[in-house]
PDB file of C-alpha atoms in Angstrom:
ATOM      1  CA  UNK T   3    -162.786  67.340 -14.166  1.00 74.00           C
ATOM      2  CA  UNK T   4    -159.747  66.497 -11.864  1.00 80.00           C
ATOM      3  CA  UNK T   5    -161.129  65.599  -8.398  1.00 89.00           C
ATOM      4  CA  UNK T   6    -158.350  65.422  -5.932  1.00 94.00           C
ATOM      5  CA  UNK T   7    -159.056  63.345  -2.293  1.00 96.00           C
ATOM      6  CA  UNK T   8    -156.882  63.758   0.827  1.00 97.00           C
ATOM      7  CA  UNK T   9    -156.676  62.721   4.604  1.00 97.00           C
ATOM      8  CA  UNK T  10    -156.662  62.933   6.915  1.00 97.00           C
ATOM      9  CA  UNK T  11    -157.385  66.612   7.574  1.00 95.00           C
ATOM     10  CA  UNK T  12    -155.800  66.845  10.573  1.00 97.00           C
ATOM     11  CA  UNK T  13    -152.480  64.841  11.688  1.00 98.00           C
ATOM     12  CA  UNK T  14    -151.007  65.103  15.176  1.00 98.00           C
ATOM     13  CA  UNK T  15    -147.406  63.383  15.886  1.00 98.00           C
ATOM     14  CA  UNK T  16    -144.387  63.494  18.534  1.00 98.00           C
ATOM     15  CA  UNK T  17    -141.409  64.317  17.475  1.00 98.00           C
ATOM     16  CA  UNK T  18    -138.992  62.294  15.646  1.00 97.00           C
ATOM     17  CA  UNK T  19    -142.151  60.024  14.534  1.00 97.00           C
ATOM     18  CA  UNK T  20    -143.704  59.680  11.197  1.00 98.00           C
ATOM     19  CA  UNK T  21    -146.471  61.233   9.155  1.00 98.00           C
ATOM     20  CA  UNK T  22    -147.909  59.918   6.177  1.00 98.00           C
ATOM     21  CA  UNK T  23    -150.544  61.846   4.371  1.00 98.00           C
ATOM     22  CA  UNK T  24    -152.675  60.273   1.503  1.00 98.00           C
ATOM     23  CA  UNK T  25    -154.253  61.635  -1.696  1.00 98.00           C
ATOM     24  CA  UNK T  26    -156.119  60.304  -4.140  1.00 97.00           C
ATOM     25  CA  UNK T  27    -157.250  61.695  -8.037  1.00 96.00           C
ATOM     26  CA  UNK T  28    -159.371  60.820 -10.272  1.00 94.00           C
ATOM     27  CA  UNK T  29    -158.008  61.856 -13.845  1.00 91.00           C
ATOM     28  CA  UNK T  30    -155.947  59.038 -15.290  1.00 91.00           C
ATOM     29  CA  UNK T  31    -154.859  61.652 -17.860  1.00 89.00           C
ATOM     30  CA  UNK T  32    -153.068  63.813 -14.694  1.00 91.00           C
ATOM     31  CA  UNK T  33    -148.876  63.152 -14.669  1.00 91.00           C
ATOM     32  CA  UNK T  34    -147.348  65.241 -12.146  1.00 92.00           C
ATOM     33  CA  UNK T  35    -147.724  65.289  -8.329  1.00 95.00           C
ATOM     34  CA  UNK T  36    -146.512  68.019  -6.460  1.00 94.00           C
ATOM     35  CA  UNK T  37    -146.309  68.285  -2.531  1.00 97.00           C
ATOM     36  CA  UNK T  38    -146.867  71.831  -1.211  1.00 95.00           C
ATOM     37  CA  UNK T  39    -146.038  73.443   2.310  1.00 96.00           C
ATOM     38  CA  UNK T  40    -148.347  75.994   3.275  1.00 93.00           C
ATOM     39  CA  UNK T  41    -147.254  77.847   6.506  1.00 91.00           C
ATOM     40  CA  UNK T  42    -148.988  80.875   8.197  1.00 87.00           C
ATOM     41  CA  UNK T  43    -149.520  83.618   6.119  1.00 83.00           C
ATOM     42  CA  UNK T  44    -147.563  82.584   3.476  1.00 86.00           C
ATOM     43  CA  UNK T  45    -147.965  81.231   0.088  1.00 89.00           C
ATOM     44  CA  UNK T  46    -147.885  77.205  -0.793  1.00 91.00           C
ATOM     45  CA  UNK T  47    -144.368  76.640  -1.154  1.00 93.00           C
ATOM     46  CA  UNK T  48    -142.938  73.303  -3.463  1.00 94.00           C
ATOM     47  CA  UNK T  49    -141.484  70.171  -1.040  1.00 96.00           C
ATOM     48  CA  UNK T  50    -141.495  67.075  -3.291  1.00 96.00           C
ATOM     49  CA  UNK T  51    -143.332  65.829  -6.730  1.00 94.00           C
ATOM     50  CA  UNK T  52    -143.186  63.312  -8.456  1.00 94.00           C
ATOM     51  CA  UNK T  53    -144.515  62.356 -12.158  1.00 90.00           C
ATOM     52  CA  UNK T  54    -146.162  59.333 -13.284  1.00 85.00           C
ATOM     53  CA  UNK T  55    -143.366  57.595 -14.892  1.00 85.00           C
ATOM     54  CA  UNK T  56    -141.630  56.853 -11.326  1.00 84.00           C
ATOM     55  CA  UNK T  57    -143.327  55.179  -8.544  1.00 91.00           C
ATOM     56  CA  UNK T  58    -140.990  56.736  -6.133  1.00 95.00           C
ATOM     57  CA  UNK T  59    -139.166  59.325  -4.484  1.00 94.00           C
ATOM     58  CA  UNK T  60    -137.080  60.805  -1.832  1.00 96.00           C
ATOM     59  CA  UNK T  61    -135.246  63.649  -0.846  1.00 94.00           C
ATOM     60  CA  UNK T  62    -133.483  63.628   3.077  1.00 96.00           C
ATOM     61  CA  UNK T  63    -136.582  62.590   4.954  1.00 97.00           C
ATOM     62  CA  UNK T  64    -139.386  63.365   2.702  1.00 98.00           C
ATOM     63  CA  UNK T  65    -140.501  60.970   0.477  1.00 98.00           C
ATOM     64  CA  UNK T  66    -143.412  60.206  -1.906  1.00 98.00           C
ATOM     65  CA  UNK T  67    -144.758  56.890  -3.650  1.00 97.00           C
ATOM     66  CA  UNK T  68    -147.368  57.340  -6.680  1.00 96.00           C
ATOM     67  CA  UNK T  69    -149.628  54.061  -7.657  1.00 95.00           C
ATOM     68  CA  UNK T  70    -150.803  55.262 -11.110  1.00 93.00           C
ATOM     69  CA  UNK T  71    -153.178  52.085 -11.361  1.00 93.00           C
ATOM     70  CA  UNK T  72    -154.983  52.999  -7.780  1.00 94.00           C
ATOM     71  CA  UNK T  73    -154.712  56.600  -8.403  1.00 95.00           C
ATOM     72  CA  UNK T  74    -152.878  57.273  -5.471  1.00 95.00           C
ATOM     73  CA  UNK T  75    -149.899  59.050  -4.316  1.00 97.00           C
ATOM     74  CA  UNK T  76    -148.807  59.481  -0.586  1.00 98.00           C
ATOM     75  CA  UNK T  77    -146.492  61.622   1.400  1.00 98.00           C
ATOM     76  CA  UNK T  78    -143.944  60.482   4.017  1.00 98.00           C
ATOM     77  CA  UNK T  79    -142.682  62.635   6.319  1.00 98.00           C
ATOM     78  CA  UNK T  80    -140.107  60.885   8.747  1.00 97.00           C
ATOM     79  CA  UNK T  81    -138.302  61.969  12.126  1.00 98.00           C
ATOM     80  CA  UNK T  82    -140.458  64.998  12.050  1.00 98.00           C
ATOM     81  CA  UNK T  83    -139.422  67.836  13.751  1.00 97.00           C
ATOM     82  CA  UNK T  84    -141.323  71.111  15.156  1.00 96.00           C
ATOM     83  CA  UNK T  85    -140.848  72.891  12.041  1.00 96.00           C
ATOM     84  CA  UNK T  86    -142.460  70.592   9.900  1.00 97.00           C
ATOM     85  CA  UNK T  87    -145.509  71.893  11.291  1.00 97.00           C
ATOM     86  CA  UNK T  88    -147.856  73.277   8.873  1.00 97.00           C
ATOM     87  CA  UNK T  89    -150.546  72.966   6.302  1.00 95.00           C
ATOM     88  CA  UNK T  90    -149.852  70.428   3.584  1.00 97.00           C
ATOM     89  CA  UNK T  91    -151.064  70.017  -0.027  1.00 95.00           C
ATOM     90  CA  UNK T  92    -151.099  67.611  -2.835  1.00 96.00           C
ATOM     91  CA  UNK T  93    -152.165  68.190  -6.178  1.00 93.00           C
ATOM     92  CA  UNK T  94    -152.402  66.393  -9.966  1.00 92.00           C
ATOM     93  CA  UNK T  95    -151.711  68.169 -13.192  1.00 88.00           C
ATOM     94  CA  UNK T  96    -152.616  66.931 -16.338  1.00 83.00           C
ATOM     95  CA  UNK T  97    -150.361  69.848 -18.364  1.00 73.00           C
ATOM     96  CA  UNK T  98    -148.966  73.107 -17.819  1.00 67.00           C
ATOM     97  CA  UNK T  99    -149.436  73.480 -13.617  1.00 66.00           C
ATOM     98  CA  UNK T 100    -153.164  73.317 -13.811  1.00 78.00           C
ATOM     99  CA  UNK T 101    -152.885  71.972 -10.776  1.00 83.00           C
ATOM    100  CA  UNK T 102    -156.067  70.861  -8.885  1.00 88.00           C
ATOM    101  CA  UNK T 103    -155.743  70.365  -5.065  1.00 90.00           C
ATOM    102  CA  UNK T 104    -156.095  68.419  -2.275  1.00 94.00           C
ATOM    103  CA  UNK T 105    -157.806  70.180   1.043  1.00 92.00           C
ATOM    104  CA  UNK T 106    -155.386  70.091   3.100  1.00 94.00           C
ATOM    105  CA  UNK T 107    -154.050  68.250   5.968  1.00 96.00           C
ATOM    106  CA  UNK T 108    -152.592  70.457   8.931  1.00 96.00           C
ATOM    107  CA  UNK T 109    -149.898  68.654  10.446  1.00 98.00           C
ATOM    108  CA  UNK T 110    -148.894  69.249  14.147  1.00 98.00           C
ATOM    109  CA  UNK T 111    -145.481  67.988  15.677  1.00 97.00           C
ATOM    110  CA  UNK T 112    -145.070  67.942  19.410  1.00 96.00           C
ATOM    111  CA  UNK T 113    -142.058  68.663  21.098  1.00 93.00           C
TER     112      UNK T 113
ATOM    113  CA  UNK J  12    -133.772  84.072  -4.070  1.00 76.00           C
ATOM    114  CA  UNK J  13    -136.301  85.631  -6.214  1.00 79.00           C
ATOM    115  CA  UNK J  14    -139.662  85.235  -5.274  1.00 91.00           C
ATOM    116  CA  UNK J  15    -143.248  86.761  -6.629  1.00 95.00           C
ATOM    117  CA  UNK J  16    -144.288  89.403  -5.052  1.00 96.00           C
ATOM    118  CA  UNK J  17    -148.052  90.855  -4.756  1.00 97.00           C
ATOM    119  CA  UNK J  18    -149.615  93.827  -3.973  1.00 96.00           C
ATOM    120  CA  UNK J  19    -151.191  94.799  -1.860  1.00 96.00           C
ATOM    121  CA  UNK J  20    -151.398  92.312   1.010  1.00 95.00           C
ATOM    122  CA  UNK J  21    -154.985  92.956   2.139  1.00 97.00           C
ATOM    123  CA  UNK J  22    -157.647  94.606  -0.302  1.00 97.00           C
ATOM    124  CA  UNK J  23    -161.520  95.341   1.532  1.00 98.00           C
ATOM    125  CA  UNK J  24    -163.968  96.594  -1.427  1.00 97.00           C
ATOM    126  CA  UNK J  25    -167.244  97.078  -1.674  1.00 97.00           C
ATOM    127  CA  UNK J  26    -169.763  94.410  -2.903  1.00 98.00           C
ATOM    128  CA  UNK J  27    -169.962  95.033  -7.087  1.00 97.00           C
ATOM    129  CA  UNK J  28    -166.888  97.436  -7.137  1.00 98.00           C
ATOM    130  CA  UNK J  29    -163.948  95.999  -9.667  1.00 98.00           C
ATOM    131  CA  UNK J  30    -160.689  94.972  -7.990  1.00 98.00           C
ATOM    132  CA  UNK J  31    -157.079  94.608  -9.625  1.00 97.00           C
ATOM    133  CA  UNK J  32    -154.744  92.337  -7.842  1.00 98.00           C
ATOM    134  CA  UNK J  33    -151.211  92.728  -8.852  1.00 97.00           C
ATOM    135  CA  UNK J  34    -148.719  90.194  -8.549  1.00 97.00           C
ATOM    136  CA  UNK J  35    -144.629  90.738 -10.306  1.00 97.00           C
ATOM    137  CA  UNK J  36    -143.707  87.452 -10.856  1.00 96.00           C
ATOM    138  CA  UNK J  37    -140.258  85.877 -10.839  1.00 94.00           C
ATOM    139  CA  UNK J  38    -138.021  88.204 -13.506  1.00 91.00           C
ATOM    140  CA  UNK J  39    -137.327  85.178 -16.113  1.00 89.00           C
ATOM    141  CA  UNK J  40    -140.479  82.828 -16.258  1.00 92.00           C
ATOM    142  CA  UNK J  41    -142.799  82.968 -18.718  1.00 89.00           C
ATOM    143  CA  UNK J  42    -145.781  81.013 -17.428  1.00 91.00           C
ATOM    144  CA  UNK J  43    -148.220  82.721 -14.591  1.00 94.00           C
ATOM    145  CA  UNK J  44    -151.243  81.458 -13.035  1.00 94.00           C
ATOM    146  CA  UNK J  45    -153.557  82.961 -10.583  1.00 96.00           C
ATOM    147  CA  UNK J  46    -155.015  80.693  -7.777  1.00 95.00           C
ATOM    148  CA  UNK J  47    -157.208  81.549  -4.796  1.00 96.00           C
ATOM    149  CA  UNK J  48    -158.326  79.662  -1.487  1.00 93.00           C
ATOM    150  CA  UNK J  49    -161.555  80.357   0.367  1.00 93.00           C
ATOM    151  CA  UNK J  50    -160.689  80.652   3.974  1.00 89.00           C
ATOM    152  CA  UNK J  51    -160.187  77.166   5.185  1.00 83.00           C
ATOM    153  CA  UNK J  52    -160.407  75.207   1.901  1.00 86.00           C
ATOM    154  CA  UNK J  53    -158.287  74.214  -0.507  1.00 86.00           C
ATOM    155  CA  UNK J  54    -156.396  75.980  -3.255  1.00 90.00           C
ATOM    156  CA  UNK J  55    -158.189  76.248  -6.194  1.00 92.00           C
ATOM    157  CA  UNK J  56    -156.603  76.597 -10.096  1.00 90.00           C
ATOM    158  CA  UNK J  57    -158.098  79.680 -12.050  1.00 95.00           C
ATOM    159  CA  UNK J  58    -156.111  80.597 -14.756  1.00 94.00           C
ATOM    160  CA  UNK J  59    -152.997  80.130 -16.721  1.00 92.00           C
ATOM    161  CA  UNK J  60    -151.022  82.608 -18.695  1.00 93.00           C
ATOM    162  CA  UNK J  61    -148.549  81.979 -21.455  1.00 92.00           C
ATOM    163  CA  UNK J  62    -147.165  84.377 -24.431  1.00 90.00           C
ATOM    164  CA  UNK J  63    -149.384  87.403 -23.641  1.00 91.00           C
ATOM    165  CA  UNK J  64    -152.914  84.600 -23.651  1.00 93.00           C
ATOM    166  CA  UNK J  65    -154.696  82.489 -21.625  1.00 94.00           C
ATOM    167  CA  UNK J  66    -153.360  78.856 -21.771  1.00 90.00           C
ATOM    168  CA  UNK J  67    -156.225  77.338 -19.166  1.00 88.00           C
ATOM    169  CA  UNK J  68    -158.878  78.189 -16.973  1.00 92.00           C
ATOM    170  CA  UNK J  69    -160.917  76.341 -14.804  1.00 91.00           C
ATOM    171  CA  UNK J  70    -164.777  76.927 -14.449  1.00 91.00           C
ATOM    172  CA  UNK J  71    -164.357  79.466 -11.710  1.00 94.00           C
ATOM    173  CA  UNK J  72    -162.970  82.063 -14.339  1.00 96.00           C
ATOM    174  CA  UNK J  73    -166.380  83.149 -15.943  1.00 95.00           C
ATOM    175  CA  UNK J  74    -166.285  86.372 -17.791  1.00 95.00           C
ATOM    176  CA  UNK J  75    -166.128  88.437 -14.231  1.00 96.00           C
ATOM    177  CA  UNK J  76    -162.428  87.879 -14.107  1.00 98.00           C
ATOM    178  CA  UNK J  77    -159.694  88.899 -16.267  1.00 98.00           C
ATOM    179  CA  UNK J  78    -156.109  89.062 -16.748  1.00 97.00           C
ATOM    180  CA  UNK J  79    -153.369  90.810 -17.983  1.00 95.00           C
ATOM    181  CA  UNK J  80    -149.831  91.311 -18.055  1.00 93.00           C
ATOM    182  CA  UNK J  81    -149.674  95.120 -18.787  1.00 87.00           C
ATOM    183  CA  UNK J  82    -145.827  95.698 -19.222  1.00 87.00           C
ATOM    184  CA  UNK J  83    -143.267  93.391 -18.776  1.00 79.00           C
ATOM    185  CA  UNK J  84    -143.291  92.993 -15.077  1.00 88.00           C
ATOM    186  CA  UNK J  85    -146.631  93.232 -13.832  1.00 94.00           C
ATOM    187  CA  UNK J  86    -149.772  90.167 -13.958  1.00 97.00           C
ATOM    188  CA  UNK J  87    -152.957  91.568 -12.692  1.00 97.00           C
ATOM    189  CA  UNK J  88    -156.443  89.589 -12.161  1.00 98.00           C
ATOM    190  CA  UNK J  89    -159.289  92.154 -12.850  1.00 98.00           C
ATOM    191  CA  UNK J  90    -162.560  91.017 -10.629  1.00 98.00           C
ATOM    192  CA  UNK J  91    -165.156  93.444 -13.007  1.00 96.00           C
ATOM    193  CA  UNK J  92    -167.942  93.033 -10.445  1.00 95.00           C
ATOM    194  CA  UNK J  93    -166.964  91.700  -6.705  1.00 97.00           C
ATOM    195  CA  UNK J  94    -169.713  89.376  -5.378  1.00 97.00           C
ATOM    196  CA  UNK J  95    -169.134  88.495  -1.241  1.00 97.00           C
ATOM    197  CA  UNK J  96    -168.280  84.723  -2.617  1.00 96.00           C
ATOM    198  CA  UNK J  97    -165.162  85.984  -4.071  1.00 97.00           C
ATOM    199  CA  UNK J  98    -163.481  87.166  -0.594  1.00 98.00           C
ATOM    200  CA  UNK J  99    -160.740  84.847  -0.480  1.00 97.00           C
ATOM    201  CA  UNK J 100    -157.202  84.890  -0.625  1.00 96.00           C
ATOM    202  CA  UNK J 101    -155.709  84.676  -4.450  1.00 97.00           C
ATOM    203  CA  UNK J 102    -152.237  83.391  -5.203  1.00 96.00           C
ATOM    204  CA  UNK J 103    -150.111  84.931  -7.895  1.00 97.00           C
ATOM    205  CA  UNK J 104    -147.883  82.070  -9.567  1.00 94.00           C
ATOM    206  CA  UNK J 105    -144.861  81.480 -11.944  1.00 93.00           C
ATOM    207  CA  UNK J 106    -142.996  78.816 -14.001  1.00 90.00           C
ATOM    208  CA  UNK J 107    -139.578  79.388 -15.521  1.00 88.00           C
ATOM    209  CA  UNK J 108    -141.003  76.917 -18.069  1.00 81.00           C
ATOM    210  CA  UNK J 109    -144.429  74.991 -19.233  1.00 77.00           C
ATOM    211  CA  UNK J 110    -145.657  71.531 -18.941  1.00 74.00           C
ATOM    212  CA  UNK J 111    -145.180  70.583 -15.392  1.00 80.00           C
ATOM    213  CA  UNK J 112    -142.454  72.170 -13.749  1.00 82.00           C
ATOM    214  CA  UNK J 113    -142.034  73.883  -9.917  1.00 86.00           C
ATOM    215  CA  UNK J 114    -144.469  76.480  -9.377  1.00 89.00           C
ATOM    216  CA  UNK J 115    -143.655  80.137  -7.324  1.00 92.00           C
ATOM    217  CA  UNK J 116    -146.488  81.337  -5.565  1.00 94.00           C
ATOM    218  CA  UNK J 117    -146.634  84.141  -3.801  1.00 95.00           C
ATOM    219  CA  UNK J 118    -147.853  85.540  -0.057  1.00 94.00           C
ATOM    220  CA  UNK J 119    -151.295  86.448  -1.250  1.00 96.00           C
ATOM    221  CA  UNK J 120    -153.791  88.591  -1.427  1.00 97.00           C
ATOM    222  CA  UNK J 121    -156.333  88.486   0.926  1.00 97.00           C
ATOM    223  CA  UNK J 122    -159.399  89.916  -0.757  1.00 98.00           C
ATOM    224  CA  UNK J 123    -162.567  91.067   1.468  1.00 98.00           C
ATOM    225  CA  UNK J 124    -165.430  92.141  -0.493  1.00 98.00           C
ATOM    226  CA  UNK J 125    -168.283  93.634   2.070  1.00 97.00           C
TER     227      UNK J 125
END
């Protein structure tokens, strides 16, 4: 089945600099990439994806790339703020949201 | 903004006792999934839910777990027999439509079995 890889676990920044958070997968058959915010006590909630027919994408300052042939798929977080701290997720779908996930990479932004 | 809702928040039961978790998911999507994360690991698929049948689940759904979607609100998971490995918290979910499309989860249940 669907394994899905990501790192680092942890990710410490200052504020206003970047974070980039990797993931890889290994079912070619997956298609859809979604980018999930997990904050304390509460429930993943939907940032970004991206399918496998675009290599990239971007919305204000989040942005991901997907490189179908590597199986990867990153997320870029930039001029991070406090608020963007949190627990982050990525995850591949081959059909219908059966989404497998990443493990996680808690992100910390210092004032 | 609508949002899926579950109930209750925290459930403790004892080891082999059966469990419901209920979950009302958002008022016009028709797809539902149930997820659940061991404390400190990642989120983990268990089952999806489409036209009153299951449309997918993953190896974790063996025949202890069930689901249901008694009336036209409500999506309950049925654990028949808790074991301690399935303390965790589950995740309710909902899609307005299928193939790939934003998924609504919910806060959670946090499920203790002792």
């Amino acid at each position: 089945g669907e394994n899905v890889e990501q790192h680092p676990s942890t990710l410490s920044v200052q504020e206003g600099d970047s974070a980039v958070i990797k993931c890889t997968y290994s079912d070619s058959a997956s298609n859809y990439f979604p980018w999930y915010k997990q904050e304390l006590g509460k429930g993943p909630q939907l940032i970004i994806d991206i399918r496998s027919n675009v290599g990239e994408k971007k919305d204000q300052r989040i942005a991901v790339t997907l490189n179908k042939t590597a199986k990867h798929f990153s997320l870029h977080i930039t001029e991070t703020q406090p608020e963007d701290s949190a627990v982050y997720f990525c995850a591949a779908s081959r059909i219908n949201n059966d989404m497998r996930f990443g493990a996680g990479t808690r992100l910390t932004v210092k004032p | 903004e609508p949002e899926v809702t579950q109930t209750p928040s925290h459930q403790v039961t004892q080891m082999g006792q059966e469990v419901i978790l209920r979950c009302v998911p958002i008022s016009n999507h028709l797809y539902f999934y149930w997820y659940r994360q061991i404390l400190g690991q990642k989120v983990e698929f268990l089952v999806s839910f489409y036209n009153n049948e299951i449309s997918e689940k993953s190896e974790i759904f063996d025949d202890q777990f069930s689901v249901e979607r008694p009336d036209g609100s409500n999506f309950t998971l049925k654990i028949r027999s808790t074991k301690l490995e399935d303390s965790a918290m589950y995740f309710c979910a909902s899609t307005a439509q299928g193939g790939n499309t934003e998924a609504f989860f919910g806060q959670g249940t946090r499920l203790t079995v002792v």
